[in-house]
Amino acid sequence: MLKVCHLYPDLLNLYGDRGNVIAFMQRCRWRNIPVECVEVNVGEPVDFNDIDFLFLGGGSDREQNLMAADLLERKNSLKEAIDQGLVVLAICGGYQMMGQYYLTFEGQKIPGLGILDLYTKAGDERLIGNVIVEMKIETETVKIVGFENHSGQTFIGNLDPLGKVLAGYGNNGQDGLEGARYKNVFCSYLHGPLLPKNSKLTDILIKLSLERRGIKQELLPLEDYFEDQAVSVMVDRYIKK
Ligand code: GLN
């Protein structure tokens, strides 16, 4: 049984980010992989050792402020689980919270977990639009697509990015990088939601989650006609002119 945790579903769920959890679970079910999800809100207990896949979505600055203190209390147990292979997908506000801090436009410093070597500063212009990223998944180079809307500009330190920006802004609109990767933690600015459109990314998260359970297996291929179309329509629109 794979165990999914959606952390702060009531606060961090911008632009249908919850769809990431639905896509992860549905692609498990289509393969007869048993899976269940626990939703954990501020003040509610969770044992990350017991979780295989943790999802943190995006939220406004206000919502980030509301969950920041609660998240910081969970820092040690979360870091330990990450070191032991917990698979995490953190989007936008959730991504920013994995780093050192988020400095808002008003100059307020919202502390982050500091688990990933990155920081975020709000810029004076929101970075909004469709994004195409080139990303390496195992030995394959794939394009992933999504939608971004953030004022935060993230700068990663000694970390791999999730991928290279082919269209859109990504982490900060300056260095051509999007997202961050650390152990089994995947961070991205891409909403959409991200996973329903990008089946290869979903599948690598499922595969890593199974590995955390000690199960090493190739996943049964699924019919991905609509998922592949979702990517190729955007690639045709933004790249092959
Ligand atoms: N509050 C953050 C920002 O604007 C995150 C926004 C989001 O999660 N979409 O940068």
PDB file of C-alpha atoms and ligand atoms in Angstrom:
ATOM      1  CA  MET A   1       0.000   0.000   0.000  1.00  0.00           C
ATOM      2  CA  LEU A   2       1.452   3.366  -1.017  1.00  0.00           C
ATOM      3  CA  LYS A   3       0.705   6.177   1.381  1.00  0.00           C
ATOM      4  CA  VAL A   4       0.253   9.706   0.094  1.00  0.00           C
ATOM      5  CA  CYS A   5       0.103  12.774   2.327  1.00  0.00           C
ATOM      6  CA  HIS A   6      -1.404  16.038   1.114  1.00  0.00           C
ATOM      7  CA  LEU A   7      -0.049  18.624   3.521  1.00  0.00           C
ATOM      8  CA  TYR A   8      -2.224  21.721   4.141  1.00  0.00           C
ATOM      9  CA  PRO A   9      -4.820  20.936   1.443  1.00  0.00           C
ATOM     10  CA  ASP A  10      -6.981  23.794   2.733  1.00  0.00           C
ATOM     11  CA  LEU A  11      -4.213  26.430   2.484  1.00  0.00           C
ATOM     12  CA  LEU A  12      -1.896  25.237  -0.284  1.00  0.00           C
ATOM     13  CA  ASN A  13      -4.100  24.321  -3.211  1.00  0.00           C
ATOM     14  CA  LEU A  14      -3.775  27.032  -5.855  1.00  0.00           C
ATOM     15  CA  TYR A  15      -4.978  26.519  -9.430  1.00  0.00           C
ATOM     16  CA  GLY A  16      -6.160  22.986  -8.720  1.00  0.00           C
ATOM     17  CA  ASP A  17      -2.858  21.747  -7.280  1.00  0.00           C
ATOM     18  CA  ARG A  18      -4.893  18.967  -5.623  1.00  0.00           C
ATOM     19  CA  GLY A  19      -5.057  17.452  -9.123  1.00  0.00           C
ATOM     20  CA  ASN A  20      -1.466  16.301  -8.588  1.00  0.00           C
ATOM     21  CA  VAL A  21      -2.586  13.986  -5.798  1.00  0.00           C
ATOM     22  CA  ILE A  22      -5.532  12.747  -7.869  1.00  0.00           C
ATOM     23  CA  ALA A  23      -3.288  11.998 -10.879  1.00  0.00           C
ATOM     24  CA  PHE A  24      -0.683  10.209  -8.736  1.00  0.00           C
ATOM     25  CA  MET A  25      -3.337   8.030  -7.128  1.00  0.00           C
ATOM     26  CA  GLN A  26      -5.239   7.323 -10.328  1.00  0.00           C
ATOM     27  CA  ARG A  27      -2.130   6.170 -12.177  1.00  0.00           C
ATOM     28  CA  CYS A  28      -1.434   3.821  -9.251  1.00  0.00           C
ATOM     29  CA  ARG A  29      -4.989   2.457  -9.330  1.00  0.00           C
ATOM     30  CA  TRP A  30      -4.914   1.884 -13.088  1.00  0.00           C
ATOM     31  CA  ARG A  31      -1.990  -0.428 -12.366  1.00  0.00           C
ATOM     32  CA  ASN A  32      -3.631  -2.087  -9.365  1.00  0.00           C
ATOM     33  CA  ILE A  33      -1.127  -0.530  -6.978  1.00  0.00           C
ATOM     34  CA  PRO A  34      -3.024   0.006  -3.701  1.00  0.00           C
ATOM     35  CA  VAL A  35      -2.785   3.610  -2.562  1.00  0.00           C
ATOM     36  CA  GLU A  36      -4.379   5.834   0.057  1.00  0.00           C
ATOM     37  CA  CYS A  37      -4.144   9.523   0.931  1.00  0.00           C
ATOM     38  CA  VAL A  38      -4.162  11.329   4.264  1.00  0.00           C
ATOM     39  CA  GLU A  39      -4.864  15.052   4.358  1.00  0.00           C
ATOM     40  CA  VAL A  40      -2.980  16.885   7.093  1.00  0.00           C
ATOM     41  CA  ASN A  41      -3.827  20.435   8.102  1.00  0.00           C
ATOM     42  CA  VAL A  42      -2.234  22.849  10.575  1.00  0.00           C
ATOM     43  CA  GLY A  43      -1.951  21.250  14.018  1.00  0.00           C
ATOM     44  CA  GLU A  44      -2.746  17.721  12.852  1.00  0.00           C
ATOM     45  CA  PRO A  45      -0.224  14.926  13.449  1.00  0.00           C
ATOM     46  CA  VAL A  46       1.559  12.941  10.746  1.00  0.00           C
ATOM     47  CA  ASP A  47       4.457  10.511  10.873  1.00  0.00           C
ATOM     48  CA  PHE A  48       6.513  11.104   7.724  1.00  0.00           C
ATOM     49  CA  ASN A  49       8.251   7.729   8.176  1.00  0.00           C
ATOM     50  CA  ASP A  50       4.919   6.199   7.361  1.00  0.00           C
ATOM     51  CA  ILE A  51       4.430   8.251   4.169  1.00  0.00           C
ATOM     52  CA  ASP A  52       5.801   7.419   0.718  1.00  0.00           C
ATOM     53  CA  PHE A  53       4.729  10.473  -1.279  1.00  0.00           C
ATOM     54  CA  LEU A  54       4.262  13.928   0.222  1.00  0.00           C
ATOM     55  CA  PHE A  55       2.556  16.707  -1.697  1.00  0.00           C
ATOM     56  CA  LEU A  56       2.755  20.422  -0.911  1.00  0.00           C
ATOM     57  CA  GLY A  57       0.936  22.823  -3.218  1.00  0.00           C
ATOM     58  CA  GLY A  58       1.091  26.540  -3.842  1.00  0.00           C
ATOM     59  CA  GLY A  59      -0.488  29.311  -1.837  1.00  0.00           C
ATOM     60  CA  SER A  60      -0.633  33.070  -1.619  1.00  0.00           C
ATOM     61  CA  ASP A  61       1.791  34.933   0.656  1.00  0.00           C
ATOM     62  CA  ARG A  62      -1.001  35.171   3.233  1.00  0.00           C
ATOM     63  CA  GLU A  63      -1.576  31.426   3.218  1.00  0.00           C
ATOM     64  CA  GLN A  64       2.166  30.727   3.386  1.00  0.00           C
ATOM     65  CA  ASN A  65       2.295  32.858   6.503  1.00  0.00           C
ATOM     66  CA  LEU A  66      -0.522  30.869   8.065  1.00  0.00           C
ATOM     67  CA  MET A  67       1.209  27.509   7.721  1.00  0.00           C
ATOM     68  CA  ALA A  68       4.881  28.513   8.076  1.00  0.00           C
ATOM     69  CA  ALA A  69       5.127  28.081  11.878  1.00  0.00           C
ATOM     70  CA  ASP A  70       3.360  24.712  11.772  1.00  0.00           C
ATOM     71  CA  LEU A  71       5.650  23.471   9.008  1.00  0.00           C
ATOM     72  CA  LEU A  72       8.786  24.580  10.863  1.00  0.00           C
ATOM     73  CA  GLU A  73       7.746  22.443  13.831  1.00  0.00           C
ATOM     74  CA  ARG A  74       7.827  19.439  11.528  1.00  0.00           C
ATOM     75  CA  LYS A  75      11.293  20.255  10.179  1.00  0.00           C
ATOM     76  CA  ASN A  76      13.357  17.558  11.914  1.00  0.00           C
ATOM     77  CA  SER A  77      11.022  14.671  11.188  1.00  0.00           C
ATOM     78  CA  LEU A  78      10.549  15.801   7.599  1.00  0.00           C
ATOM     79  CA  LYS A  79      14.284  16.178   7.010  1.00  0.00           C
ATOM     80  CA  GLU A  80      14.927  12.733   8.446  1.00  0.00           C
ATOM     81  CA  ALA A  81      12.266  11.164   6.195  1.00  0.00           C
ATOM     82  CA  ILE A  82      13.665  12.993   3.146  1.00  0.00           C
ATOM     83  CA  ASP A  83      17.136  11.692   3.958  1.00  0.00           C
ATOM     84  CA  GLN A  84      15.620   8.212   4.025  1.00  0.00           C
ATOM     85  CA  GLY A  85      14.012   8.557   0.598  1.00  0.00           C
ATOM     86  CA  LEU A  86      10.609  10.159   1.161  1.00  0.00           C
ATOM     87  CA  VAL A  87       9.328  11.295  -2.241  1.00  0.00           C
ATOM     88  CA  VAL A  88       8.140  14.906  -2.229  1.00  0.00           C
ATOM     89  CA  LEU A  89       6.521  17.121  -4.833  1.00  0.00           C
ATOM     90  CA  ALA A  90       6.416  20.776  -3.778  1.00  0.00           C
ATOM     91  CA  ILE A  91       4.815  23.366  -6.035  1.00  0.00           C
ATOM     92  CA  CYS A  92       5.319  27.145  -6.020  1.00  0.00           C
ATOM     93  CA  GLY A  93       4.562  28.332  -2.445  1.00  0.00           C
ATOM     94  CA  GLY A  94       5.348  24.806  -1.206  1.00  0.00           C
ATOM     95  CA  TYR A  95       8.610  24.885  -3.170  1.00  0.00           C
ATOM     96  CA  GLN A  96       9.563  28.238  -1.640  1.00  0.00           C
ATOM     97  CA  MET A  97       8.937  26.817   1.842  1.00  0.00           C
ATOM     98  CA  MET A  98      11.532  24.054   1.298  1.00  0.00           C
ATOM     99  CA  GLY A  99      14.257  26.700   1.089  1.00  0.00           C
ATOM    100  CA  GLN A 100      15.826  29.124   3.565  1.00  0.00           C
ATOM    101  CA  TYR A 101      13.280  31.933   3.380  1.00  0.00           C
ATOM    102  CA  TYR A 102      10.826  33.866   1.289  1.00  0.00           C
ATOM    103  CA  LEU A 103      11.259  37.628   1.373  1.00  0.00           C
ATOM    104  CA  THR A 104       7.919  39.195   0.447  1.00  0.00           C
ATOM    105  CA  PHE A 105       7.556  42.412  -1.548  1.00  0.00           C
ATOM    106  CA  GLU A 106       6.673  44.217   1.691  1.00  0.00           C
ATOM    107  CA  GLY A 107       9.999  43.106   3.180  1.00  0.00           C
ATOM    108  CA  GLN A 108       8.617  40.391   5.469  1.00  0.00           C
ATOM    109  CA  LYS A 109      10.881  37.357   5.768  1.00  0.00           C
ATOM    110  CA  ILE A 110       8.852  34.155   5.965  1.00  0.00           C
ATOM    111  CA  PRO A 111      11.232  31.469   7.242  1.00  0.00           C
ATOM    112  CA  GLY A 112      11.405  28.237   5.287  1.00  0.00           C
ATOM    113  CA  LEU A 113      12.468  24.743   6.275  1.00  0.00           C
ATOM    114  CA  GLY A 114      16.012  25.241   5.012  1.00  0.00           C
ATOM    115  CA  ILE A 115      16.112  21.639   3.827  1.00  0.00           C
ATOM    116  CA  LEU A 116      17.016  22.717   0.285  1.00  0.00           C
ATOM    117  CA  ASP A 117      19.790  25.167  -0.508  1.00  0.00           C
ATOM    118  CA  LEU A 118      17.678  27.939  -2.045  1.00  0.00           C
ATOM    119  CA  TYR A 119      16.021  31.233  -1.196  1.00  0.00           C
ATOM    120  CA  THR A 120      13.250  33.339  -2.681  1.00  0.00           C
ATOM    121  CA  LYS A 121      12.741  37.089  -3.015  1.00  0.00           C
ATOM    122  CA  ALA A 122       9.584  38.697  -4.342  1.00  0.00           C
ATOM    123  CA  GLY A 123      10.174  40.742  -7.465  1.00  0.00           C
ATOM    124  CA  ASP A 124       8.177  43.801  -8.486  1.00  0.00           C
ATOM    125  CA  GLU A 125       6.585  41.990 -11.402  1.00  0.00           C
ATOM    126  CA  ARG A 126       4.595  38.756 -11.263  1.00  0.00           C
ATOM    127  CA  LEU A 127       5.906  35.987 -13.484  1.00  0.00           C
ATOM    128  CA  ILE A 128       2.833  34.621 -15.211  1.00  0.00           C
ATOM    129  CA  GLY A 129       2.258  32.359 -18.181  1.00  0.00           C
ATOM    130  CA  ASN A 130       2.737  28.962 -19.733  1.00  0.00           C
ATOM    131  CA  VAL A 131       6.045  27.217 -19.231  1.00  0.00           C
ATOM    132  CA  ILE A 132       7.871  24.483 -21.072  1.00  0.00           C
ATOM    133  CA  VAL A 133      10.764  22.791 -19.371  1.00  0.00           C
ATOM    134  CA  GLU A 134      13.247  20.261 -20.629  1.00  0.00           C
ATOM    135  CA  MET A 135      13.920  17.705 -17.958  1.00  0.00           C
ATOM    136  CA  LYS A 136      15.903  14.526 -17.637  1.00  0.00           C
ATOM    137  CA  ILE A 137      13.888  11.575 -16.347  1.00  0.00           C
ATOM    138  CA  GLU A 138      16.151   8.569 -15.867  1.00  0.00           C
ATOM    139  CA  THR A 139      17.931   8.308 -19.244  1.00  0.00           C
ATOM    140  CA  GLU A 140      15.267  10.162 -21.224  1.00  0.00           C
ATOM    141  CA  THR A 141      15.071  13.900 -21.952  1.00  0.00           C
ATOM    142  CA  VAL A 142      11.420  14.959 -21.821  1.00  0.00           C
ATOM    143  CA  LYS A 143       9.464  18.172 -22.084  1.00  0.00           C
ATOM    144  CA  ILE A 144       7.092  19.031 -19.299  1.00  0.00           C
ATOM    145  CA  VAL A 145       4.484  21.767 -19.455  1.00  0.00           C
ATOM    146  CA  GLY A 146       2.614  23.851 -16.906  1.00  0.00           C
ATOM    147  CA  PHE A 147       1.455  27.287 -15.881  1.00  0.00           C
ATOM    148  CA  GLU A 148       3.247  29.667 -13.522  1.00  0.00           C
ATOM    149  CA  ASN A 149       2.021  32.635 -11.498  1.00  0.00           C
ATOM    150  CA  HIS A 150       4.412  33.854  -8.810  1.00  0.00           C
ATOM    151  CA  SER A 151       6.050  37.023  -7.638  1.00  0.00           C
ATOM    152  CA  GLY A 152       8.754  35.090  -5.807  1.00  0.00           C
ATOM    153  CA  GLN A 153      12.041  34.650  -7.633  1.00  0.00           C
ATOM    154  CA  THR A 154      13.923  31.607  -6.451  1.00  0.00           C
ATOM    155  CA  PHE A 155      17.669  31.159  -6.631  1.00  0.00           C
ATOM    156  CA  ILE A 156      19.088  27.712  -6.084  1.00  0.00           C
ATOM    157  CA  GLY A 157      22.511  27.092  -4.580  1.00  0.00           C
ATOM    158  CA  ASN A 158      24.313  23.785  -4.762  1.00  0.00           C
ATOM    159  CA  LEU A 159      21.342  21.873  -6.179  1.00  0.00           C
ATOM    160  CA  ASP A 160      20.224  20.472  -9.494  1.00  0.00           C
ATOM    161  CA  PRO A 161      17.327  22.296 -11.116  1.00  0.00           C
ATOM    162  CA  LEU A 162      14.307  20.278 -12.172  1.00  0.00           C
ATOM    163  CA  GLY A 163      15.093  21.299 -15.709  1.00  0.00           C
ATOM    164  CA  LYS A 164      15.911  24.008 -18.255  1.00  0.00           C
ATOM    165  CA  VAL A 165      13.325  26.596 -19.273  1.00  0.00           C
ATOM    166  CA  LEU A 166      12.450  26.462 -22.983  1.00  0.00           C
ATOM    167  CA  ALA A 167       9.535  28.905 -22.685  1.00  0.00           C
ATOM    168  CA  GLY A 168       8.334  31.012 -19.758  1.00  0.00           C
ATOM    169  CA  TYR A 169      10.192  32.312 -16.694  1.00  0.00           C
ATOM    170  CA  GLY A 170      10.842  29.379 -14.334  1.00  0.00           C
ATOM    171  CA  ASN A 171      12.664  30.022 -11.061  1.00  0.00           C
ATOM    172  CA  ASN A 172      13.409  33.694 -11.561  1.00  0.00           C
ATOM    173  CA  GLY A 173      13.230  34.677 -15.230  1.00  0.00           C
ATOM    174  CA  GLN A 174      17.006  35.190 -15.263  1.00  0.00           C
ATOM    175  CA  ASP A 175      19.045  32.031 -15.097  1.00  0.00           C
ATOM    176  CA  GLY A 176      16.971  29.794 -17.375  1.00  0.00           C
ATOM    177  CA  LEU A 177      16.407  27.223 -14.654  1.00  0.00           C
ATOM    178  CA  GLU A 178      13.160  25.789 -13.361  1.00  0.00           C
ATOM    179  CA  GLY A 179      12.571  24.015 -10.082  1.00  0.00           C
ATOM    180  CA  ALA A 180      14.972  22.092  -7.902  1.00  0.00           C
ATOM    181  CA  ARG A 181      15.889  18.490  -7.229  1.00  0.00           C
ATOM    182  CA  TYR A 182      17.329  17.088  -4.009  1.00  0.00           C
ATOM    183  CA  LYS A 183      17.318  13.335  -3.216  1.00  0.00           C
ATOM    184  CA  ASN A 184      13.691  12.345  -3.970  1.00  0.00           C
ATOM    185  CA  VAL A 185      12.400  15.901  -3.569  1.00  0.00           C
ATOM    186  CA  PHE A 186      11.037  17.518  -6.731  1.00  0.00           C
ATOM    187  CA  CYS A 187      10.233  21.228  -6.589  1.00  0.00           C
ATOM    188  CA  SER A 188       8.598  23.254  -9.331  1.00  0.00           C
ATOM    189  CA  TYR A 189       6.782  26.494 -10.047  1.00  0.00           C
ATOM    190  CA  LEU A 190       4.462  24.692 -12.433  1.00  0.00           C
ATOM    191  CA  HIS A 191       0.775  24.564 -11.696  1.00  0.00           C
ATOM    192  CA  GLY A 192      -1.626  23.209 -14.206  1.00  0.00           C
ATOM    193  CA  PRO A 193      -1.910  21.036 -12.218  1.00  0.00           C
ATOM    194  CA  LEU A 194       1.438  19.563 -13.158  1.00  0.00           C
ATOM    195  CA  LEU A 195       1.057  15.789 -12.887  1.00  0.00           C
ATOM    196  CA  PRO A 196      -2.127  15.147 -14.922  1.00  0.00           C
ATOM    197  CA  LYS A 197      -0.429  16.722 -17.951  1.00  0.00           C
ATOM    198  CA  ASN A 198       2.979  15.180 -17.457  1.00  0.00           C
ATOM    199  CA  SER A 199       2.583  11.446 -17.108  1.00  0.00           C
ATOM    200  CA  LYS A 200       6.297  10.605 -17.248  1.00  0.00           C
ATOM    201  CA  LEU A 201       6.955  12.825 -14.271  1.00  0.00           C
ATOM    202  CA  THR A 202       4.044  11.259 -12.375  1.00  0.00           C
ATOM    203  CA  ASP A 203       5.356   7.797 -13.128  1.00  0.00           C
ATOM    204  CA  ILE A 204       8.860   8.496 -11.873  1.00  0.00           C
ATOM    205  CA  LEU A 205       7.325   9.732  -8.600  1.00  0.00           C
ATOM    206  CA  ILE A 206       5.302   6.502  -8.362  1.00  0.00           C
ATOM    207  CA  LYS A 207       8.365   4.409  -9.146  1.00  0.00           C
ATOM    208  CA  LEU A 208      10.449   6.156  -6.473  1.00  0.00           C
ATOM    209  CA  SER A 209       7.611   5.816  -3.963  1.00  0.00           C
ATOM    210  CA  LEU A 210       7.464   2.064  -4.609  1.00  0.00           C
ATOM    211  CA  GLU A 211      11.236   1.888  -4.157  1.00  0.00           C
ATOM    212  CA  ARG A 212      10.803   3.555  -0.760  1.00  0.00           C
ATOM    213  CA  ARG A 213       8.519   0.596   0.079  1.00  0.00           C
ATOM    214  CA  GLY A 214      11.274  -1.749  -1.074  1.00  0.00           C
ATOM    215  CA  ILE A 215       9.515  -2.594  -4.346  1.00  0.00           C
ATOM    216  CA  LYS A 216      11.711  -2.211  -7.435  1.00  0.00           C
ATOM    217  CA  GLN A 217       9.683  -2.704 -10.600  1.00  0.00           C
ATOM    218  CA  GLU A 218       9.064  -1.316 -14.058  1.00  0.00           C
ATOM    219  CA  LEU A 219       5.622   0.268 -14.180  1.00  0.00           C
ATOM    220  CA  LEU A 220       2.985  -1.153 -16.483  1.00  0.00           C
ATOM    221  CA  PRO A 221       2.696   1.217 -19.461  1.00  0.00           C
ATOM    222  CA  LEU A 222      -0.611   3.100 -19.697  1.00  0.00           C
ATOM    223  CA  GLU A 223      -2.498   4.570 -22.633  1.00  0.00           C
ATOM    224  CA  ASP A 224      -1.342   8.207 -22.524  1.00  0.00           C
ATOM    225  CA  TYR A 225      -2.903   9.673 -25.660  1.00  0.00           C
ATOM    226  CA  PHE A 226      -4.525  12.690 -23.974  1.00  0.00           C
ATOM    227  CA  GLU A 227      -1.589  13.301 -21.639  1.00  0.00           C
ATOM    228  CA  ASP A 228       0.848  13.295 -24.564  1.00  0.00           C
ATOM    229  CA  GLN A 229      -1.432  15.635 -26.530  1.00  0.00           C
ATOM    230  CA  ALA A 230      -1.537  18.048 -23.578  1.00  0.00           C
ATOM    231  CA  VAL A 231       2.232  18.369 -23.877  1.00  0.00           C
ATOM    232  CA  SER A 232       2.611  18.393 -27.649  1.00  0.00           C
ATOM    233  CA  VAL A 233      -0.084  21.057 -28.208  1.00  0.00           C
ATOM    234  CA  MET A 234       1.806  23.413 -25.913  1.00  0.00           C
ATOM    235  CA  VAL A 235       5.196  22.558 -27.382  1.00  0.00           C
ATOM    236  CA  ASP A 236       3.862  23.250 -30.899  1.00  0.00           C
ATOM    237  CA  ARG A 237       2.349  26.509 -29.741  1.00  0.00           C
ATOM    238  CA  TYR A 238       5.385  27.864 -27.882  1.00  0.00           C
ATOM    239  CA  ILE A 239       8.418  26.261 -29.464  1.00  0.00           C
ATOM    240  CA  LYS A 240       8.059  25.002 -33.022  1.00  0.00           C
ATOM    241  CA  LYS A 241       6.985  28.168 -34.787  1.00  0.00           C
TER     242      LYS A 241
HETATM  243  N1  GLN B   1       3.189  33.462  -2.770  1.00  0.00           N
HETATM  244  C1  GLN B   1       4.109  32.992  -3.703  1.00  0.00           C
HETATM  245  C2  GLN B   1       4.452  33.949  -4.825  1.00  0.00           C
HETATM  246  O1  GLN B   1       3.640  34.732  -5.277  1.00  0.00           O
HETATM  247  C3  GLN B   1       3.606  31.669  -4.248  1.00  0.00           C
HETATM  248  C4  GLN B   1       2.512  31.795  -5.238  1.00  0.00           C
HETATM  249  C5  GLN B   1       2.009  30.464  -5.689  1.00  0.00           C
HETATM  250  O2  GLN B   1       2.093  29.468  -4.973  1.00  0.00           O
HETATM  251  N2  GLN B   1       1.414  30.463  -6.875  1.00  0.00           N
HETATM  252  O3  GLN B   1       5.586  33.898  -5.244  1.00  0.00           O
END
